[in-house]
């Protein structure tokens, strides 16, 4: 079956630091990959997505590249802000589980001024 | 409506009671999903409805859990004889097709 593994958290950074949150996956076929973000007290929001190998998803300064050779979809941002503090979830759809999303366990990010 | 609406936002119930959680998807969205988010855990898939097809119930954790979707719109997740391990945030999402989910804010269920 499908699975998603995210780096262990929590992650604590100072403002303007570089962010990487690792995500690797296991799936058959050609899944679509997603990053979702959950800000404090809010629902899950789609941050970015990529639907095929070598695609780069980007939004709000965040980027992630679909790497089929390493089965990875790492999230990066060059300069984080306090407002980026949230929980980040990597997810995939497709392969053997068409229709439903399979999520990683989430990574808590805290950014200090 | 503008987004996915879930009710109630919070529910406290006694162990052994039944509860119903409601989800109003975005109008016109054919796919509807229920997930569960437990403290310190990721999101666990529960059930998926797509149009008039038979739902994918593969994620329901026990036969105490059931869900229905009436008229291809509103969905109700029912938990019978609640247990303390059922305490979690129950999230609903909808999609115009199998893509681009929009999540509701969830129902926080506490079983005491």
PDB file of C-alpha atoms in Angstrom:
ATOM      1  CA  UNK A   1       0.000   0.000   0.000  1.00  0.00           C
ATOM      2  CA  UNK A   2       0.878   3.659  -0.055  1.00  0.00           C
ATOM      3  CA  UNK A   3       2.813   5.363   2.702  1.00  0.00           C
ATOM      4  CA  UNK A   4       4.382   8.751   3.417  1.00  0.00           C
ATOM      5  CA  UNK A   5       7.229   9.409   5.824  1.00  0.00           C
ATOM      6  CA  UNK A   6       8.072  12.907   7.046  1.00  0.00           C
ATOM      7  CA  UNK A   7      11.064  14.066   9.018  1.00  0.00           C
ATOM      8  CA  UNK A   8      10.618  14.025  12.757  1.00  0.00           C
ATOM      9  CA  UNK A   9       9.668  17.297  14.354  1.00  0.00           C
ATOM     10  CA  UNK A  10       9.212  19.679  15.864  1.00  0.00           C
ATOM     11  CA  UNK A  11      11.372  22.087  13.894  1.00  0.00           C
ATOM     12  CA  UNK A  12      12.318  25.413  15.472  1.00  0.00           C
ATOM     13  CA  UNK A  13      13.935  28.158  13.392  1.00  0.00           C
ATOM     14  CA  UNK A  14      14.758  31.820  13.624  1.00  0.00           C
ATOM     15  CA  UNK A  15      13.123  34.238  11.227  1.00  0.00           C
ATOM     16  CA  UNK A  16      14.827  34.367   7.787  1.00  0.00           C
ATOM     17  CA  UNK A  17      16.399  30.924   8.228  1.00  0.00           C
ATOM     18  CA  UNK A  18      16.293  28.301   5.480  1.00  0.00           C
ATOM     19  CA  UNK A  19      13.706  25.560   5.866  1.00  0.00           C
ATOM     20  CA  UNK A  20      13.735  21.978   4.662  1.00  0.00           C
ATOM     21  CA  UNK A  21      11.145  19.403   5.679  1.00  0.00           C
ATOM     22  CA  UNK A  22      11.914  15.994   4.245  1.00  0.00           C
ATOM     23  CA  UNK A  23       9.233  13.771   2.789  1.00  0.00           C
ATOM     24  CA  UNK A  24       9.618  10.377   1.166  1.00  0.00           C
ATOM     25  CA  UNK A  25       6.923   8.088  -0.121  1.00  0.00           C
ATOM     26  CA  UNK A  26       6.118   4.547  -1.164  1.00  0.00           C
ATOM     27  CA  UNK A  27       3.550   3.991  -3.895  1.00  0.00           C
ATOM     28  CA  UNK A  28       3.015   2.031  -7.060  1.00  0.00           C
ATOM     29  CA  UNK A  29       2.412   3.779 -10.328  1.00  0.00           C
ATOM     30  CA  UNK A  30       2.580   7.536 -10.592  1.00  0.00           C
ATOM     31  CA  UNK A  31       1.065   9.250  -7.564  1.00  0.00           C
ATOM     32  CA  UNK A  32       0.311  12.954  -7.222  1.00  0.00           C
ATOM     33  CA  UNK A  33       2.107  14.614  -4.325  1.00  0.00           C
ATOM     34  CA  UNK A  34       0.917  17.390  -2.031  1.00  0.00           C
ATOM     35  CA  UNK A  35       1.934  19.571   0.879  1.00  0.00           C
ATOM     36  CA  UNK A  36      -0.829  20.743   3.200  1.00  0.00           C
ATOM     37  CA  UNK A  37      -0.492  23.311   5.979  1.00  0.00           C
ATOM     38  CA  UNK A  38      -2.522  23.690   9.156  1.00  0.00           C
ATOM     39  CA  UNK A  39      -2.160  27.067  10.863  1.00  0.00           C
ATOM     40  CA  UNK A  40      -3.047  27.284  14.567  1.00  0.00           C
ATOM     41  CA  UNK A  41      -6.802  27.060  15.039  1.00  0.00           C
ATOM     42  CA  UNK A  42      -7.488  26.649  11.325  1.00  0.00           C
ATOM     43  CA  UNK A  43      -8.317  23.833   8.935  1.00  0.00           C
ATOM     44  CA  UNK A  44      -5.986  22.111   6.523  1.00  0.00           C
ATOM     45  CA  UNK A  45      -5.094  24.090   3.421  1.00  0.00           C
ATOM     46  CA  UNK A  46      -3.421  22.928   0.253  1.00  0.00           C
ATOM     47  CA  UNK A  47      -0.004  24.590   0.054  1.00  0.00           C
ATOM     48  CA  UNK A  48       1.330  23.148  -3.191  1.00  0.00           C
ATOM     49  CA  UNK A  49       1.165  20.080  -5.399  1.00  0.00           C
ATOM     50  CA  UNK A  50       2.974  18.216  -8.175  1.00  0.00           C
ATOM     51  CA  UNK A  51       1.384  15.647 -10.418  1.00  0.00           C
ATOM     52  CA  UNK A  52       4.307  14.093 -12.291  1.00  0.00           C
ATOM     53  CA  UNK A  53       8.010  13.439 -11.986  1.00  0.00           C
ATOM     54  CA  UNK A  54      10.276  16.524 -12.029  1.00  0.00           C
ATOM     55  CA  UNK A  55       7.317  18.870 -11.521  1.00  0.00           C
ATOM     56  CA  UNK A  56       7.981  21.682  -9.044  1.00  0.00           C
ATOM     57  CA  UNK A  57       5.108  22.925  -6.941  1.00  0.00           C
ATOM     58  CA  UNK A  58       5.401  26.395  -5.456  1.00  0.00           C
ATOM     59  CA  UNK A  59       3.317  28.782  -3.367  1.00  0.00           C
ATOM     60  CA  UNK A  60       3.962  31.547  -0.816  1.00  0.00           C
ATOM     61  CA  UNK A  61       7.734  31.141  -1.221  1.00  0.00           C
ATOM     62  CA  UNK A  62       7.592  27.390  -0.554  1.00  0.00           C
ATOM     63  CA  UNK A  63       8.792  24.900  -3.154  1.00  0.00           C
ATOM     64  CA  UNK A  64       8.895  21.134  -3.543  1.00  0.00           C
ATOM     65  CA  UNK A  65      10.125  19.033  -6.463  1.00  0.00           C
ATOM     66  CA  UNK A  66       8.700  15.612  -7.320  1.00  0.00           C
ATOM     67  CA  UNK A  67      11.739  13.296  -7.430  1.00  0.00           C
ATOM     68  CA  UNK A  68      10.734   9.866  -8.650  1.00  0.00           C
ATOM     69  CA  UNK A  69      14.282   8.501  -8.558  1.00  0.00           C
ATOM     70  CA  UNK A  70      14.533   9.185  -4.820  1.00  0.00           C
ATOM     71  CA  UNK A  71      10.772   8.938  -4.127  1.00  0.00           C
ATOM     72  CA  UNK A  72      10.935  12.283  -2.371  1.00  0.00           C
ATOM     73  CA  UNK A  73       9.026  15.559  -2.222  1.00  0.00           C
ATOM     74  CA  UNK A  74      10.973  17.731   0.204  1.00  0.00           C
ATOM     75  CA  UNK A  75       9.510  21.098   1.179  1.00  0.00           C
ATOM     76  CA  UNK A  76      11.840  24.118   1.132  1.00  0.00           C
ATOM     77  CA  UNK A  77      11.669  27.824   1.805  1.00  0.00           C
ATOM     78  CA  UNK A  78      14.583  30.181   1.564  1.00  0.00           C
ATOM     79  CA  UNK A  79      13.590  32.611   4.328  1.00  0.00           C
ATOM     80  CA  UNK A  80      10.909  31.689   6.844  1.00  0.00           C
ATOM     81  CA  UNK A  81       8.691  34.140   8.684  1.00  0.00           C
ATOM     82  CA  UNK A  82       6.979  33.957  12.057  1.00  0.00           C
ATOM     83  CA  UNK A  83       3.683  33.630  10.183  1.00  0.00           C
ATOM     84  CA  UNK A  84       4.905  30.317   8.685  1.00  0.00           C
ATOM     85  CA  UNK A  85       4.586  28.650  12.084  1.00  0.00           C
ATOM     86  CA  UNK A  86       2.177  25.779  11.491  1.00  0.00           C
ATOM     87  CA  UNK A  87       1.937  22.025  11.028  1.00  0.00           C
ATOM     88  CA  UNK A  88       2.980  20.781   7.589  1.00  0.00           C
ATOM     89  CA  UNK A  89       1.705  17.520   6.099  1.00  0.00           C
ATOM     90  CA  UNK A  90       3.076  15.708   3.094  1.00  0.00           C
ATOM     91  CA  UNK A  91       0.520  13.579   1.230  1.00  0.00           C
ATOM     92  CA  UNK A  92       0.062  11.489  -1.874  1.00  0.00           C
ATOM     93  CA  UNK A  93      -2.877  10.403  -3.993  1.00  0.00           C
ATOM     94  CA  UNK A  94      -3.034   7.740  -6.626  1.00  0.00           C
ATOM     95  CA  UNK A  95      -1.111   4.568  -7.149  1.00  0.00           C
ATOM     96  CA  UNK A  96      -2.991   1.825  -5.330  1.00  0.00           C
ATOM     97  CA  UNK A  97      -5.243   4.231  -3.414  1.00  0.00           C
ATOM     98  CA  UNK A  98      -6.926   6.253  -6.120  1.00  0.00           C
ATOM     99  CA  UNK A  99      -9.176   8.927  -4.700  1.00  0.00           C
ATOM    100  CA  UNK A 100      -7.994   9.166  -1.123  1.00  0.00           C
ATOM    101  CA  UNK A 101      -4.999  11.023   0.249  1.00  0.00           C
ATOM    102  CA  UNK A 102      -2.395   9.234   2.328  1.00  0.00           C
ATOM    103  CA  UNK A 103      -0.776  11.643   4.794  1.00  0.00           C
ATOM    104  CA  UNK A 104       2.514  11.738   6.614  1.00  0.00           C
ATOM    105  CA  UNK A 105       2.491  12.269  10.361  1.00  0.00           C
ATOM    106  CA  UNK A 106       2.969  16.034  10.128  1.00  0.00           C
ATOM    107  CA  UNK A 107       5.857  18.300  11.123  1.00  0.00           C
ATOM    108  CA  UNK A 108       5.377  21.141  13.582  1.00  0.00           C
ATOM    109  CA  UNK A 109       7.299  24.269  12.554  1.00  0.00           C
ATOM    110  CA  UNK A 110       7.865  27.125  14.978  1.00  0.00           C
ATOM    111  CA  UNK A 111       9.582  30.290  13.776  1.00  0.00           C
ATOM    112  CA  UNK A 112      10.915  32.758  16.352  1.00  0.00           C
ATOM    113  CA  UNK A 113      11.491  36.456  15.679  1.00  0.00           C
TER     114      UNK A 113
ATOM    115  CA  UNK B   1     -21.533  27.750   0.540  1.00  0.00           C
ATOM    116  CA  UNK B   2     -18.065  29.199   0.236  1.00  0.00           C
ATOM    117  CA  UNK B   3     -16.354  26.346   2.011  1.00  0.00           C
ATOM    118  CA  UNK B   4     -16.824  22.963   3.626  1.00  0.00           C
ATOM    119  CA  UNK B   5     -18.928  23.328   6.751  1.00  0.00           C
ATOM    120  CA  UNK B   6     -18.783  20.894   9.644  1.00  0.00           C
ATOM    121  CA  UNK B   7     -20.984  20.724  12.701  1.00  0.00           C
ATOM    122  CA  UNK B   8     -20.753  20.714  15.581  1.00  0.00           C
ATOM    123  CA  UNK B   9     -17.323  22.269  15.942  1.00  0.00           C
ATOM    124  CA  UNK B  10     -16.933  20.667  19.350  1.00  0.00           C
ATOM    125  CA  UNK B  11     -18.708  17.685  20.885  1.00  0.00           C
ATOM    126  CA  UNK B  12     -18.274  16.197  24.324  1.00  0.00           C
ATOM    127  CA  UNK B  13     -20.036  12.903  24.886  1.00  0.00           C
ATOM    128  CA  UNK B  14     -20.136  10.181  27.491  1.00  0.00           C
ATOM    129  CA  UNK B  15     -18.576   6.830  26.788  1.00  0.00           C
ATOM    130  CA  UNK B  16     -21.142   4.485  25.289  1.00  0.00           C
ATOM    131  CA  UNK B  17     -23.288   7.172  23.677  1.00  0.00           C
ATOM    132  CA  UNK B  18     -23.817   7.529  19.941  1.00  0.00           C
ATOM    133  CA  UNK B  19     -22.745  10.689  18.086  1.00  0.00           C
ATOM    134  CA  UNK B  20     -23.447  12.124  14.653  1.00  0.00           C
ATOM    135  CA  UNK B  21     -21.082  14.480  12.882  1.00  0.00           C
ATOM    136  CA  UNK B  22     -22.258  16.486   9.906  1.00  0.00           C
ATOM    137  CA  UNK B  23     -20.461  17.718   6.800  1.00  0.00           C
ATOM    138  CA  UNK B  24     -21.798  20.153   4.217  1.00  0.00           C
ATOM    139  CA  UNK B  25     -19.504  20.033   1.197  1.00  0.00           C
ATOM    140  CA  UNK B  26     -18.982  22.755  -1.353  1.00  0.00           C
ATOM    141  CA  UNK B  27     -21.911  22.797  -3.756  1.00  0.00           C
ATOM    142  CA  UNK B  28     -21.185  20.780  -6.873  1.00  0.00           C
ATOM    143  CA  UNK B  29     -18.284  18.820  -5.403  1.00  0.00           C
ATOM    144  CA  UNK B  30     -18.791  15.172  -6.288  1.00  0.00           C
ATOM    145  CA  UNK B  31     -16.174  13.654  -3.981  1.00  0.00           C
ATOM    146  CA  UNK B  32     -16.390  13.754  -0.185  1.00  0.00           C
ATOM    147  CA  UNK B  33     -13.890  12.374   2.323  1.00  0.00           C
ATOM    148  CA  UNK B  34     -13.756  11.820   6.076  1.00  0.00           C
ATOM    149  CA  UNK B  35     -10.445  11.746   7.956  1.00  0.00           C
ATOM    150  CA  UNK B  36      -9.542  11.519  11.622  1.00  0.00           C
ATOM    151  CA  UNK B  37      -6.714  13.433  13.284  1.00  0.00           C
ATOM    152  CA  UNK B  38      -5.704  12.150  16.689  1.00  0.00           C
ATOM    153  CA  UNK B  39      -3.405  14.014  19.074  1.00  0.00           C
ATOM    154  CA  UNK B  40       0.172  13.615  17.911  1.00  0.00           C
ATOM    155  CA  UNK B  41      -0.887  11.550  14.919  1.00  0.00           C
ATOM    156  CA  UNK B  42      -1.218  12.234  11.239  1.00  0.00           C
ATOM    157  CA  UNK B  43      -4.458  12.103   9.351  1.00  0.00           C
ATOM    158  CA  UNK B  44      -6.158   8.750   9.124  1.00  0.00           C
ATOM    159  CA  UNK B  45      -8.448   8.074   6.166  1.00  0.00           C
ATOM    160  CA  UNK B  46     -11.905   6.852   7.135  1.00  0.00           C
ATOM    161  CA  UNK B  47     -14.264   6.834   4.137  1.00  0.00           C
ATOM    162  CA  UNK B  48     -14.629   8.295   0.642  1.00  0.00           C
ATOM    163  CA  UNK B  49     -17.731   9.007  -1.452  1.00  0.00           C
ATOM    164  CA  UNK B  50     -17.521   9.681  -5.190  1.00  0.00           C
ATOM    165  CA  UNK B  51     -20.739  10.539  -6.992  1.00  0.00           C
ATOM    166  CA  UNK B  52     -23.136   7.599  -7.085  1.00  0.00           C
ATOM    167  CA  UNK B  53     -20.433   4.962  -6.722  1.00  0.00           C
ATOM    168  CA  UNK B  54     -20.252   2.666  -3.736  1.00  0.00           C
ATOM    169  CA  UNK B  55     -18.221   4.382  -1.013  1.00  0.00           C
ATOM    170  CA  UNK B  56     -14.696   3.286  -0.145  1.00  0.00           C
ATOM    171  CA  UNK B  57     -15.093   2.279   3.511  1.00  0.00           C
ATOM    172  CA  UNK B  58     -11.680   0.694   3.843  1.00  0.00           C
ATOM    173  CA  UNK B  59     -10.512   3.131   6.515  1.00  0.00           C
ATOM    174  CA  UNK B  60     -13.345   2.746   9.007  1.00  0.00           C
ATOM    175  CA  UNK B  61     -11.705   1.384  12.189  1.00  0.00           C
ATOM    176  CA  UNK B  62     -14.609  -0.749  13.406  1.00  0.00           C
ATOM    177  CA  UNK B  63     -18.254  -1.560  12.747  1.00  0.00           C
ATOM    178  CA  UNK B  64     -19.205   1.143  15.270  1.00  0.00           C
ATOM    179  CA  UNK B  65     -18.367   3.671  12.560  1.00  0.00           C
ATOM    180  CA  UNK B  66     -20.642   4.335   9.607  1.00  0.00           C
ATOM    181  CA  UNK B  67     -21.287   7.180   7.193  1.00  0.00           C
ATOM    182  CA  UNK B  68     -23.834   8.123   4.635  1.00  0.00           C
ATOM    183  CA  UNK B  69     -24.182  10.801   2.026  1.00  0.00           C
ATOM    184  CA  UNK B  70     -27.683  11.835   1.112  1.00  0.00           C
ATOM    185  CA  UNK B  71     -28.535  13.189  -2.321  1.00  0.00           C
ATOM    186  CA  UNK B  72     -24.884  13.437  -3.233  1.00  0.00           C
ATOM    187  CA  UNK B  73     -24.441  16.362  -0.860  1.00  0.00           C
ATOM    188  CA  UNK B  74     -24.537  16.378   2.958  1.00  0.00           C
ATOM    189  CA  UNK B  75     -22.752  13.577   4.770  1.00  0.00           C
ATOM    190  CA  UNK B  76     -23.165  12.257   8.299  1.00  0.00           C
ATOM    191  CA  UNK B  77     -20.534  10.228  10.148  1.00  0.00           C
ATOM    192  CA  UNK B  78     -22.039   8.185  12.973  1.00  0.00           C
ATOM    193  CA  UNK B  79     -20.079   6.626  15.806  1.00  0.00           C
ATOM    194  CA  UNK B  80     -22.024   4.177  17.947  1.00  0.00           C
ATOM    195  CA  UNK B  81     -21.170   3.257  21.530  1.00  0.00           C
ATOM    196  CA  UNK B  82     -18.318   5.762  21.646  1.00  0.00           C
ATOM    197  CA  UNK B  83     -15.050   4.826  23.333  1.00  0.00           C
ATOM    198  CA  UNK B  84     -12.353   7.087  24.718  1.00  0.00           C
ATOM    199  CA  UNK B  85     -10.020   6.147  21.876  1.00  0.00           C
ATOM    200  CA  UNK B  86     -12.532   7.728  19.485  1.00  0.00           C
ATOM    201  CA  UNK B  87     -11.547  11.153  20.828  1.00  0.00           C
ATOM    202  CA  UNK B  88     -10.033  13.060  17.895  1.00  0.00           C
ATOM    203  CA  UNK B  89     -10.691  15.800  15.375  1.00  0.00           C
ATOM    204  CA  UNK B  90     -12.851  14.504  12.547  1.00  0.00           C
ATOM    205  CA  UNK B  91     -12.176  16.284   9.272  1.00  0.00           C
ATOM    206  CA  UNK B  92     -14.308  16.356   6.163  1.00  0.00           C
ATOM    207  CA  UNK B  93     -13.084  17.382   2.711  1.00  0.00           C
ATOM    208  CA  UNK B  94     -14.730  17.731  -0.663  1.00  0.00           C
ATOM    209  CA  UNK B  95     -13.449  17.932  -4.208  1.00  0.00           C
ATOM    210  CA  UNK B  96     -14.978  18.634  -7.635  1.00  0.00           C
ATOM    211  CA  UNK B  97     -13.332  15.423  -8.784  1.00  0.00           C
ATOM    212  CA  UNK B  98     -10.527  13.304  -7.414  1.00  0.00           C
ATOM    213  CA  UNK B  99      -8.312  16.330  -6.993  1.00  0.00           C
ATOM    214  CA  UNK B 100      -7.907  19.594  -5.141  1.00  0.00           C
ATOM    215  CA  UNK B 101      -9.423  18.836  -1.750  1.00  0.00           C
ATOM    216  CA  UNK B 102     -10.954  21.592   0.388  1.00  0.00           C
ATOM    217  CA  UNK B 103     -11.062  20.698   4.071  1.00  0.00           C
ATOM    218  CA  UNK B 104     -13.537  21.824   6.701  1.00  0.00           C
ATOM    219  CA  UNK B 105     -12.410  23.070  10.105  1.00  0.00           C
ATOM    220  CA  UNK B 106     -13.301  19.778  11.726  1.00  0.00           C
ATOM    221  CA  UNK B 107     -15.309  18.517  14.677  1.00  0.00           C
ATOM    222  CA  UNK B 108     -13.361  17.993  17.889  1.00  0.00           C
ATOM    223  CA  UNK B 109     -14.858  14.962  19.612  1.00  0.00           C
ATOM    224  CA  UNK B 110     -14.081  14.284  23.251  1.00  0.00           C
ATOM    225  CA  UNK B 111     -15.352  11.087  24.851  1.00  0.00           C
ATOM    226  CA  UNK B 112     -15.373  11.236  28.639  1.00  0.00           C
TER     227      UNK B 112
END
